[in-house]
PDB file of C-alpha atoms in Angstrom:
ATOM      1  CA  GLN A 176       0.000   0.000   0.000  1.00  0.00           C
ATOM      2  CA  VAL A 177       1.432   3.337  -1.077  1.00  0.00           C
ATOM      3  CA  GLN A 178       0.558   6.544   0.704  1.00  0.00           C
ATOM      4  CA  LEU A 179       0.917   9.836  -1.122  1.00  0.00           C
ATOM      5  CA  GLU A 180       0.907  13.284   0.431  1.00  0.00           C
ATOM      6  CA  GLU A 181       0.936  16.479  -1.597  1.00  0.00           C
ATOM      7  CA  SER A 182       2.188  19.843  -0.394  1.00  0.00           C
ATOM      8  CA  GLY A 183       3.129  23.220  -1.770  1.00  0.00           C
ATOM      9  CA  GLY A 184      -0.223  24.519  -2.905  1.00  0.00           C
ATOM     10  CA  GLY A 185      -1.402  28.012  -2.161  1.00  0.00           C
ATOM     11  CA  LEU A 186      -2.514  31.349  -3.533  1.00  0.00           C
ATOM     12  CA  VAL A 187      -0.421  32.974  -6.240  1.00  0.00           C
ATOM     13  CA  GLN A 188      -0.891  35.816  -8.676  1.00  0.00           C
ATOM     14  CA  ALA A 189      -1.200  35.167 -12.377  1.00  0.00           C
ATOM     15  CA  GLY A 190       2.233  34.871 -13.920  1.00  0.00           C
ATOM     16  CA  GLY A 191       3.721  33.539 -10.725  1.00  0.00           C
ATOM     17  CA  SER A 192       5.155  30.155  -9.842  1.00  0.00           C
ATOM     18  CA  LEU A 193       4.560  27.342  -7.393  1.00  0.00           C
ATOM     19  CA  ARG A 194       6.285  24.059  -6.764  1.00  0.00           C
ATOM     20  CA  LEU A 195       4.195  21.123  -5.648  1.00  0.00           C
ATOM     21  CA  SER A 196       5.693  18.128  -3.912  1.00  0.00           C
ATOM     22  CA  CYS A 197       4.311  14.662  -3.385  1.00  0.00           C
ATOM     23  CA  ALA A 198       5.962  12.424  -0.822  1.00  0.00           C
ATOM     24  CA  ALA A 199       5.418   8.686  -1.074  1.00  0.00           C
ATOM     25  CA  SER A 200       5.654   6.059   1.633  1.00  0.00           C
ATOM     26  CA  GLY A 201       4.779   2.432   2.140  1.00  0.00           C
ATOM     27  CA  GLY A 202       6.019   1.072  -1.150  1.00  0.00           C
ATOM     28  CA  THR A 203       8.913   0.942  -3.589  1.00  0.00           C
ATOM     29  CA  PHE A 204       8.719   4.395  -5.096  1.00  0.00           C
ATOM     30  CA  SER A 205      10.873   3.593  -8.108  1.00  0.00           C
ATOM     31  CA  SER A 206       8.435   0.848  -9.102  1.00  0.00           C
ATOM     32  CA  TYR A 207       5.827   3.424  -9.964  1.00  0.00           C
ATOM     33  CA  CYS A 208       5.311   6.016 -12.635  1.00  0.00           C
ATOM     34  CA  MET A 209       4.006   9.169 -11.050  1.00  0.00           C
ATOM     35  CA  GLY A 210       1.365  11.465 -12.393  1.00  0.00           C
ATOM     36  CA  TRP A 211      -0.162  14.792 -11.532  1.00  0.00           C
ATOM     37  CA  PHE A 212      -3.839  15.471 -12.108  1.00  0.00           C
ATOM     38  CA  ARG A 213      -6.074  18.392 -11.261  1.00  0.00           C
ATOM     39  CA  GLN A 214      -9.740  19.088 -10.743  1.00  0.00           C
ATOM     40  CA  ALA A 215     -11.269  22.518 -10.999  1.00  0.00           C
ATOM     41  CA  PRO A 216     -14.639  23.358  -9.429  1.00  0.00           C
ATOM     42  CA  GLY A 217     -17.482  21.929 -11.474  1.00  0.00           C
ATOM     43  CA  LYS A 218     -15.128  20.107 -13.828  1.00  0.00           C
ATOM     44  CA  GLU A 219     -13.880  16.573 -14.193  1.00  0.00           C
ATOM     45  CA  ARG A 220     -10.441  15.601 -13.039  1.00  0.00           C
ATOM     46  CA  GLU A 221      -7.892  15.998 -15.805  1.00  0.00           C
ATOM     47  CA  PHE A 222      -4.409  14.738 -16.495  1.00  0.00           C
ATOM     48  CA  VAL A 223      -1.535  17.209 -16.102  1.00  0.00           C
ATOM     49  CA  ALA A 224       1.779  15.336 -16.362  1.00  0.00           C
ATOM     50  CA  VAL A 225       3.411  11.952 -15.881  1.00  0.00           C
ATOM     51  CA  ILE A 226       6.972  10.822 -15.291  1.00  0.00           C
ATOM     52  CA  SER A 227       8.406   7.361 -15.809  1.00  0.00           C
ATOM     53  CA  TRP A 228       9.987   5.160 -13.175  1.00  0.00           C
ATOM     54  CA  SER A 229      13.515   6.552 -13.530  1.00  0.00           C
ATOM     55  CA  GLY A 230      12.443   9.988 -14.672  1.00  0.00           C
ATOM     56  CA  SER A 231      13.794   9.515 -18.184  1.00  0.00           C
ATOM     57  CA  ARG A 232      10.427  10.098 -19.830  1.00  0.00           C
ATOM     58  CA  THR A 233       7.813  12.756 -19.235  1.00  0.00           C
ATOM     59  CA  TYR A 234       4.553  13.669 -20.895  1.00  0.00           C
ATOM     60  CA  TYR A 235       2.368  16.740 -20.455  1.00  0.00           C
ATOM     61  CA  ALA A 236      -1.115  17.885 -21.216  1.00  0.00           C
ATOM     62  CA  ASP A 237      -1.138  20.476 -23.969  1.00  0.00           C
ATOM     63  CA  SER A 238      -2.573  23.035 -21.582  1.00  0.00           C
ATOM     64  CA  VAL A 239       0.551  23.015 -19.392  1.00  0.00           C
ATOM     65  CA  LYS A 240       3.274  22.111 -21.862  1.00  0.00           C
ATOM     66  CA  GLY A 241       6.137  24.600 -21.696  1.00  0.00           C
ATOM     67  CA  ARG A 242       4.968  25.999 -18.354  1.00  0.00           C
ATOM     68  CA  PHE A 243       4.980  23.004 -15.998  1.00  0.00           C
ATOM     69  CA  THR A 244       7.824  20.582 -15.308  1.00  0.00           C
ATOM     70  CA  ILE A 245       7.478  17.235 -13.585  1.00  0.00           C
ATOM     71  CA  SER A 246      10.494  15.664 -11.897  1.00  0.00           C
ATOM     72  CA  ARG A 247      11.240  13.047  -9.288  1.00  0.00           C
ATOM     73  CA  ASP A 248      13.876  12.172  -6.733  1.00  0.00           C
ATOM     74  CA  ASN A 249      13.783   8.436  -6.084  1.00  0.00           C
ATOM     75  CA  ALA A 250      16.220   8.779  -3.192  1.00  0.00           C
ATOM     76  CA  LYS A 251      13.690  11.023  -1.451  1.00  0.00           C
ATOM     77  CA  ASN A 252      10.579   9.166  -2.645  1.00  0.00           C
ATOM     78  CA  THR A 253       9.242  12.447  -3.930  1.00  0.00           C
ATOM     79  CA  VAL A 254       7.779  13.750  -7.166  1.00  0.00           C
ATOM     80  CA  TYR A 255       7.566  17.443  -7.969  1.00  0.00           C
ATOM     81  CA  LEU A 256       5.547  19.699 -10.215  1.00  0.00           C
ATOM     82  CA  GLN A 257       7.146  23.037 -10.976  1.00  0.00           C
ATOM     83  CA  MET A 258       4.465  25.390 -12.248  1.00  0.00           C
ATOM     84  CA  ASN A 259       5.506  28.628 -13.942  1.00  0.00           C
ATOM     85  CA  SER A 260       3.572  31.348 -15.745  1.00  0.00           C
ATOM     86  CA  LEU A 261       0.462  30.375 -13.858  1.00  0.00           C
ATOM     87  CA  LYS A 262      -2.922  31.357 -15.231  1.00  0.00           C
ATOM     88  CA  SER A 263      -6.299  31.684 -13.567  1.00  0.00           C
ATOM     89  CA  GLU A 264      -7.420  28.560 -15.405  1.00  0.00           C
ATOM     90  CA  ASP A 265      -4.765  26.575 -13.541  1.00  0.00           C
ATOM     91  CA  THR A 266      -6.812  27.022 -10.359  1.00  0.00           C
ATOM     92  CA  ALA A 267      -7.703  23.542  -9.133  1.00  0.00           C
ATOM     93  CA  VAL A 268      -7.027  20.888  -6.568  1.00  0.00           C
ATOM     94  CA  TYR A 269      -3.882  19.073  -7.664  1.00  0.00           C
ATOM     95  CA  TYR A 270      -3.440  15.376  -7.003  1.00  0.00           C
ATOM     96  CA  CYS A 271      -0.473  13.106  -7.385  1.00  0.00           C
ATOM     97  CA  ALA A 272      -0.995   9.474  -8.267  1.00  0.00           C
ATOM     98  CA  ALA A 273       1.057   6.321  -8.721  1.00  0.00           C
ATOM     99  CA  SER A 274       0.802   3.779 -11.520  1.00  0.00           C
ATOM    100  CA  ARG A 275       2.808   0.714 -12.465  1.00  0.00           C
ATOM    101  CA  GLN A 276       2.428   1.714 -16.105  1.00  0.00           C
ATOM    102  CA  TYR A 277       3.548   4.798 -17.983  1.00  0.00           C
ATOM    103  CA  GLY A 278       1.034   7.062 -19.624  1.00  0.00           C
ATOM    104  CA  PRO A 279      -1.743   9.564 -18.999  1.00  0.00           C
ATOM    105  CA  THR A 280      -4.575   7.087 -19.430  1.00  0.00           C
ATOM    106  CA  LYS A 281      -3.194   4.149 -17.491  1.00  0.00           C
ATOM    107  CA  THR A 282      -4.747   2.974 -14.262  1.00  0.00           C
ATOM    108  CA  TYR A 283      -3.451   4.893 -11.291  1.00  0.00           C
ATOM    109  CA  ASP A 284      -3.594   2.695  -8.228  1.00  0.00           C
ATOM    110  CA  TYR A 285      -2.851   5.201  -5.481  1.00  0.00           C
ATOM    111  CA  TRP A 286      -3.878   8.803  -5.012  1.00  0.00           C
ATOM    112  CA  GLY A 287      -3.049  11.596  -2.644  1.00  0.00           C
ATOM    113  CA  GLN A 288      -5.583  13.815  -0.910  1.00  0.00           C
ATOM    114  CA  GLY A 289      -4.825  16.819  -3.074  1.00  0.00           C
ATOM    115  CA  THR A 290      -3.500  20.320  -2.565  1.00  0.00           C
ATOM    116  CA  GLN A 291      -5.319  23.496  -3.556  1.00  0.00           C
ATOM    117  CA  VAL A 292      -3.763  25.869  -6.065  1.00  0.00           C
ATOM    118  CA  THR A 293      -5.482  29.202  -6.556  1.00  0.00           C
ATOM    119  CA  VAL A 294      -4.280  31.672  -9.149  1.00  0.00           C
ATOM    120  CA  SER A 295      -5.611  35.196  -8.841  1.00  0.00           C
ATOM    121  CA  SER A 296      -5.891  37.359 -11.922  1.00  0.00           C
TER     122      SER A 296
END
């Protein structure tokens, strides 16, 4: 059983930056691909980014490509999401998730509780 805990959310002005972290425990972190998802009020949860087991491959949603960067530190059992040039439409609860397969549409077995990101315009 893998436990995931996000942190780093908050309130930021449009154009600003935030760095989200997701700490994993209870499993072999390097056995999992890690993804970030988000859910805005009244909308369905959507894929943001995914990183492969070693971090050699990444994939982003078009809406964040060029602005967000996903990375991981397997020694610290942590995955990060660096978010730059934030827009009001990035406002959402951000979740990290773990999957044994790589890709945005794969089954994610474990999820964190989420962290709120609010971008003011």
